[in-house]
Tab-separated table of C-alpha atoms in Angstrom:
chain	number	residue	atom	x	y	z
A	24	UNK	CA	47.222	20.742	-57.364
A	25	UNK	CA	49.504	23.787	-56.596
A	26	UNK	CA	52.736	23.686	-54.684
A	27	UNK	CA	53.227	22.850	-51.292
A	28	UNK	CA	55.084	25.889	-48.855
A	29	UNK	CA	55.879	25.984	-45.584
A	30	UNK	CA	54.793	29.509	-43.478
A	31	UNK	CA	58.018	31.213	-42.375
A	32	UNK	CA	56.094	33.881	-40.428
A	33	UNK	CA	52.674	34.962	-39.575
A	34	UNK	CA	52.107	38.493	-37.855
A	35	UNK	CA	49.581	41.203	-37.467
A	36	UNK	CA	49.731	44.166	-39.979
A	37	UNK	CA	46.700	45.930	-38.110
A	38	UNK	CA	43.772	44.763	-35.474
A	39	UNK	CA	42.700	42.622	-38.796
A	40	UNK	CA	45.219	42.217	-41.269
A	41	UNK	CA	47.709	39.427	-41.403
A	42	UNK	CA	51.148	39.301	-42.671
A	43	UNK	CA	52.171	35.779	-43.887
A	44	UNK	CA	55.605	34.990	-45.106
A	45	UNK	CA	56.152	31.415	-46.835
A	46	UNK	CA	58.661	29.801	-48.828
A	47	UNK	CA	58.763	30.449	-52.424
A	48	UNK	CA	57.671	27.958	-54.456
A	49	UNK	CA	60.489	26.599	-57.788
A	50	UNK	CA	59.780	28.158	-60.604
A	51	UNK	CA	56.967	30.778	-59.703
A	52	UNK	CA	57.030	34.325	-61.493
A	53	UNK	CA	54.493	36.779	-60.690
A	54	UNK	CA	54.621	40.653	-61.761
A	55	UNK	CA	54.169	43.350	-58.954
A	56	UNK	CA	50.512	43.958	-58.204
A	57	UNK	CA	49.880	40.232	-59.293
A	58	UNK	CA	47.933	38.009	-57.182
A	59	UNK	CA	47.642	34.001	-56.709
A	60	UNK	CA	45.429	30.965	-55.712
A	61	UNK	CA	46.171	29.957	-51.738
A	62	UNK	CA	44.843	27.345	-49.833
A	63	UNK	CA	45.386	26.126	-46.381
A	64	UNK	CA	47.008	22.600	-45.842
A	65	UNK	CA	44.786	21.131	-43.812
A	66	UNK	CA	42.503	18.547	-44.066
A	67	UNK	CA	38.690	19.844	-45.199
A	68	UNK	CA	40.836	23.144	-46.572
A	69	UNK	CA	43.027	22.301	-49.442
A	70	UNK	CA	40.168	22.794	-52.127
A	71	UNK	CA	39.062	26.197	-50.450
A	72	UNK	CA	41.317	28.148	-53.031
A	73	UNK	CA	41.311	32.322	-52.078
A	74	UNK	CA	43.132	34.855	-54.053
A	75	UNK	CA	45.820	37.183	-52.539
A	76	UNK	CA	48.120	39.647	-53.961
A	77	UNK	CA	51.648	39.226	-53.527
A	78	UNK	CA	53.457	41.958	-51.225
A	79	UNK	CA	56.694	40.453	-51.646
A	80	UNK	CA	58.875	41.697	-55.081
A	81	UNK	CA	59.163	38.970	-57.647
A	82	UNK	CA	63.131	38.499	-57.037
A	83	UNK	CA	62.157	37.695	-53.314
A	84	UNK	CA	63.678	34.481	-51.692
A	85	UNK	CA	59.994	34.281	-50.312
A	86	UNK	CA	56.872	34.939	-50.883
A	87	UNK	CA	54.613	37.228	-48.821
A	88	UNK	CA	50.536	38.646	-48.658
A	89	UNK	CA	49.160	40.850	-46.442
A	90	UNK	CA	45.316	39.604	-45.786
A	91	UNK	CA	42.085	41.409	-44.405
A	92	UNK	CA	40.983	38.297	-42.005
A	93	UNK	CA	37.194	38.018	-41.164
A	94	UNK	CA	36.733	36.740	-37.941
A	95	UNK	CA	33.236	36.638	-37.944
A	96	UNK	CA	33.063	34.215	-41.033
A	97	UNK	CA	33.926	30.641	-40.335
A	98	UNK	CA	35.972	30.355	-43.737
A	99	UNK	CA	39.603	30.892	-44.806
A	100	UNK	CA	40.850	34.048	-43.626
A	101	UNK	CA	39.438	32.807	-40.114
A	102	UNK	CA	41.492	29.789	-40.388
A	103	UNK	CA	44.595	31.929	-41.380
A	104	UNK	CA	44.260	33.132	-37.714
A	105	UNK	CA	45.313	29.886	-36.097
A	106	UNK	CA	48.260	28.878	-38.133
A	107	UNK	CA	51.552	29.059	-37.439
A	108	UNK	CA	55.060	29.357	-38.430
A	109	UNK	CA	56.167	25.539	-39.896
A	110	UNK	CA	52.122	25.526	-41.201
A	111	UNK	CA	51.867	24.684	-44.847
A	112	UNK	CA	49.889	26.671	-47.809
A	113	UNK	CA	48.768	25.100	-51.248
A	114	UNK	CA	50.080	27.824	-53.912
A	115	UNK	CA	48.311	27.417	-57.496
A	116	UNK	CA	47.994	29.885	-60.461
A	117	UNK	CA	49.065	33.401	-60.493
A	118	UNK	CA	46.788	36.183	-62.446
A	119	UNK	CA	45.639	39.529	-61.906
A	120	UNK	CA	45.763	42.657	-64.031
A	121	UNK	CA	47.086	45.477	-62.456
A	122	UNK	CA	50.171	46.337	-63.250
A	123	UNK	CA	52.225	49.292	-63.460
A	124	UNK	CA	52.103	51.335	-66.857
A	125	UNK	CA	53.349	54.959	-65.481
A	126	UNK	CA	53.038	58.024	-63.044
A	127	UNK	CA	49.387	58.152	-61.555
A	128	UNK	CA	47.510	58.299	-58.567
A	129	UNK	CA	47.069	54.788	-56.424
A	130	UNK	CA	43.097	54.589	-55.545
A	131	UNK	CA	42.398	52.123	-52.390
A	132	UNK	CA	39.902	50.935	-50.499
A	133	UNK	CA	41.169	48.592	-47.725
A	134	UNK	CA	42.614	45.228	-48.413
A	135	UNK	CA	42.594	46.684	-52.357
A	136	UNK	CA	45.448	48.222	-50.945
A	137	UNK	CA	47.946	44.920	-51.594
A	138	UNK	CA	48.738	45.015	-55.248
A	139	UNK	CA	50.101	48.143	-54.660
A	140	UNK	CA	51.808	47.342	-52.274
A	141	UNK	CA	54.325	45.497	-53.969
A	142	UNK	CA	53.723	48.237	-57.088
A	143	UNK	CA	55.183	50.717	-54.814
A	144	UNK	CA	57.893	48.661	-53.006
A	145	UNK	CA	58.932	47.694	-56.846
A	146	UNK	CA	59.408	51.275	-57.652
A	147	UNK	CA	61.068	52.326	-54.410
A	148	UNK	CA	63.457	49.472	-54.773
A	149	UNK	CA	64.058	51.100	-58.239
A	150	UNK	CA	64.356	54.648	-56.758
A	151	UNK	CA	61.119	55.345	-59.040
A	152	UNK	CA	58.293	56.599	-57.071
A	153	UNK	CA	58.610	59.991	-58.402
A	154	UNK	CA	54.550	62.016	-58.684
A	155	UNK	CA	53.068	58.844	-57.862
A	156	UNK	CA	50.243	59.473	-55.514
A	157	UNK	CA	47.907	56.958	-53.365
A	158	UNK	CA	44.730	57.799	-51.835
A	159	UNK	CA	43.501	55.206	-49.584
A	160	UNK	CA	39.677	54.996	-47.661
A	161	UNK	CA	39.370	53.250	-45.142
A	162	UNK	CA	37.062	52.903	-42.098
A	163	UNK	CA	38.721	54.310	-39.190
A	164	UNK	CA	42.760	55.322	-38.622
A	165	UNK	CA	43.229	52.095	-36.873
A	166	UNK	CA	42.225	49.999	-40.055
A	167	UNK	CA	45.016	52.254	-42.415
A	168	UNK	CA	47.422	49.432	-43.375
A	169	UNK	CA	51.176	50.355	-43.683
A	170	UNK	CA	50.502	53.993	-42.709
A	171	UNK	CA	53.594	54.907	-41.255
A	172	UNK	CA	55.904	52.949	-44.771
A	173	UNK	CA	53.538	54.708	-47.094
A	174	UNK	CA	54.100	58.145	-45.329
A	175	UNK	CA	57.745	57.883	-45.344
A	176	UNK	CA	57.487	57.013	-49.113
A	177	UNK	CA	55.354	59.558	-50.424
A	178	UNK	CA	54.932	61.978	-47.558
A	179	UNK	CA	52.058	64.673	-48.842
A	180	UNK	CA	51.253	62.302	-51.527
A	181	UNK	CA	49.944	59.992	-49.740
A	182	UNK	CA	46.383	60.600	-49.105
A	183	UNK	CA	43.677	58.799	-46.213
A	184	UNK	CA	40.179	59.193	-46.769
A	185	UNK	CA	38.557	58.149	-43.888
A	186	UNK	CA	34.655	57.181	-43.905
A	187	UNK	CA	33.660	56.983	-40.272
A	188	UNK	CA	36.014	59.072	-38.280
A	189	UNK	CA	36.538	62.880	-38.331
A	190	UNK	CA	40.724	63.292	-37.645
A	191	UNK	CA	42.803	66.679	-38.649
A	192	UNK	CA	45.060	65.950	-41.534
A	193	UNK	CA	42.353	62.962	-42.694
A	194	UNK	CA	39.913	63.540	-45.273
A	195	UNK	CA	36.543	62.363	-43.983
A	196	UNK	CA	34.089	60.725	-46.157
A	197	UNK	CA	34.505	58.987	-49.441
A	198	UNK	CA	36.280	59.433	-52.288
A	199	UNK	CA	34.462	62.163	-54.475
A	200	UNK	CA	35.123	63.505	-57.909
A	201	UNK	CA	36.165	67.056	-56.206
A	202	UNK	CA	38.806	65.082	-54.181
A	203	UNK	CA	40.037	63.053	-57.593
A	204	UNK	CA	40.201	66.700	-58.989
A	205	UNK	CA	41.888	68.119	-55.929
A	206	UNK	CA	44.664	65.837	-55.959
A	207	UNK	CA	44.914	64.973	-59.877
A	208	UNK	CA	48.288	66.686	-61.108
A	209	UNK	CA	48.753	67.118	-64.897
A	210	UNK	CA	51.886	64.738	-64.813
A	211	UNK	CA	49.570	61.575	-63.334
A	212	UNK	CA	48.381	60.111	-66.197
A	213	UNK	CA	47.087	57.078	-65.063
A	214	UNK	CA	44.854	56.016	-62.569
A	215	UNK	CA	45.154	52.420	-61.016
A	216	UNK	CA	42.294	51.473	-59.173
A	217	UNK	CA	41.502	48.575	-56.477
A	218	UNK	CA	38.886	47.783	-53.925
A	219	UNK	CA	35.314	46.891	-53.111
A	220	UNK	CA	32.993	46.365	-56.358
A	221	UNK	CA	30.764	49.950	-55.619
A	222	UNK	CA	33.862	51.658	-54.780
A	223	UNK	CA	35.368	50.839	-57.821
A	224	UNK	CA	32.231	51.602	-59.898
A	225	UNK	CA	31.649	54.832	-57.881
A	226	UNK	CA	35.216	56.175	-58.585
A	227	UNK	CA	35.215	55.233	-62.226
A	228	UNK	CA	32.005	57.630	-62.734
A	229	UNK	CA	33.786	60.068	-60.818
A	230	UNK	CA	37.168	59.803	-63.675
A	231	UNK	CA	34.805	59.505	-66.266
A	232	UNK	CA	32.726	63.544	-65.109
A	233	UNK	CA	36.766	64.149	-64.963
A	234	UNK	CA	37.576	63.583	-68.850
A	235	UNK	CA	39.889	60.605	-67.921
A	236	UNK	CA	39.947	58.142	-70.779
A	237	UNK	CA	39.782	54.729	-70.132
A	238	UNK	CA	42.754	53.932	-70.965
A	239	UNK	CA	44.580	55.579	-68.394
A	240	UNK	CA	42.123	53.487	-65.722
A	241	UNK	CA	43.808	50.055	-64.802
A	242	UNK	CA	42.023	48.168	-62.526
A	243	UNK	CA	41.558	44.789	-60.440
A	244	UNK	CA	38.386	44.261	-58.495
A	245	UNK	CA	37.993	41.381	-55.524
């Protein structure tokens, strides 16, 4: 059994991401890009355990995730939609391997978005974002998640690859090897990756035409 939180705050990111800020939990330590076991409080819901990354920074005096919700399936992320502030979460164990090792380029696909999230929050705090680059695909504009923080961050480096709408200053599509080659610089080493399964496998085909080693590719797939 995790640890009991209260919700402070529960607000929409986009048309269907939420934002969910909770106590923090005694004695929990997580690394950026880290994610843990949440369940809801509520009777027929405490053993439905769901992973989330943590968007908050470890030295937060809360904790915070950003989640893709599913309307359409009756299961957690639905329920997520009807709590409230003063609502309580079950918080377990903390894993996940992503975590930052140097310079690179970010590589996204929706929700896979969250570790690095608090990756690049960790490294802004630190006045470290330097070459760092994310490309992100999504769907449409409207399902881009932070758009207007991540521009302000990394302004030309920050990338949107969008698969089902045509916009000017958007690349449309998916994420090819010419795009990975387009935007690879000499001083981004690594390459963090996180999304959907075949997005993931796609891309790492793509690195792998590219010369990239894998030891420069750090990844987490959900």
């Amino acid at each position: 059994m995790g640890q009991i939180v209260k919700i402070k705050s529960i607000e929409h990111l986009t048309h269907d991401v939420l934002r969910i800020v909770a106590e923090k939990p005694a004695n929990l330590s997580y690394e950026p890009g880290q994610a843990v076991d949440i369940s809801i409080n509520k009777p027929g819901w405490e053993k439905e355990l769901r992973a989330f990354t943590f968007t908050s920074l470890p030295e937060d005096d809360h904790i915070e995730f950003s989640i893709k919700t599913y309307p359409s399936h009756n299961g957690v992320t639905n329920q997520l939609l009807s709590l409230h502030a003063g609502d309580e979460l079950i918080v377990g164990d903390v894993f996940g391997d992503i975590h930052y090792k140097g310079e690179g380029i970010f590589i996204a696909g929706g929700a896979g978005v969250t570790p690095f999230i608090a990756i690049l929050k960790h490294l802004e705090k630190n006045k470290k974002i330097g070459k760092n680059k994310l490309i992100f695909a999504n769907k449409t504009k409207s399902d881009i998640i932070l758009e207007e923080k991540f521009n302000k961050l990394l302004g030309e480096n920050f990338i949107n690859v969008l698969s089902n709408e045509e916009i000017a200053g958007y690349e449309h599509g998916f994420i090819t090897a010419e795009l990975l080659k387009k935007h690879k610089g000499s001083e981004n080493a690594f390459f963090y990756l996180c999304g959907p399964q075949p997005m993931m496998e796609a891309i790492e085909k793509h690195l792998a035409l590219l010369g990239i080693a894998k030891e420069f590719i750090v990844r987490e797939a959900f």
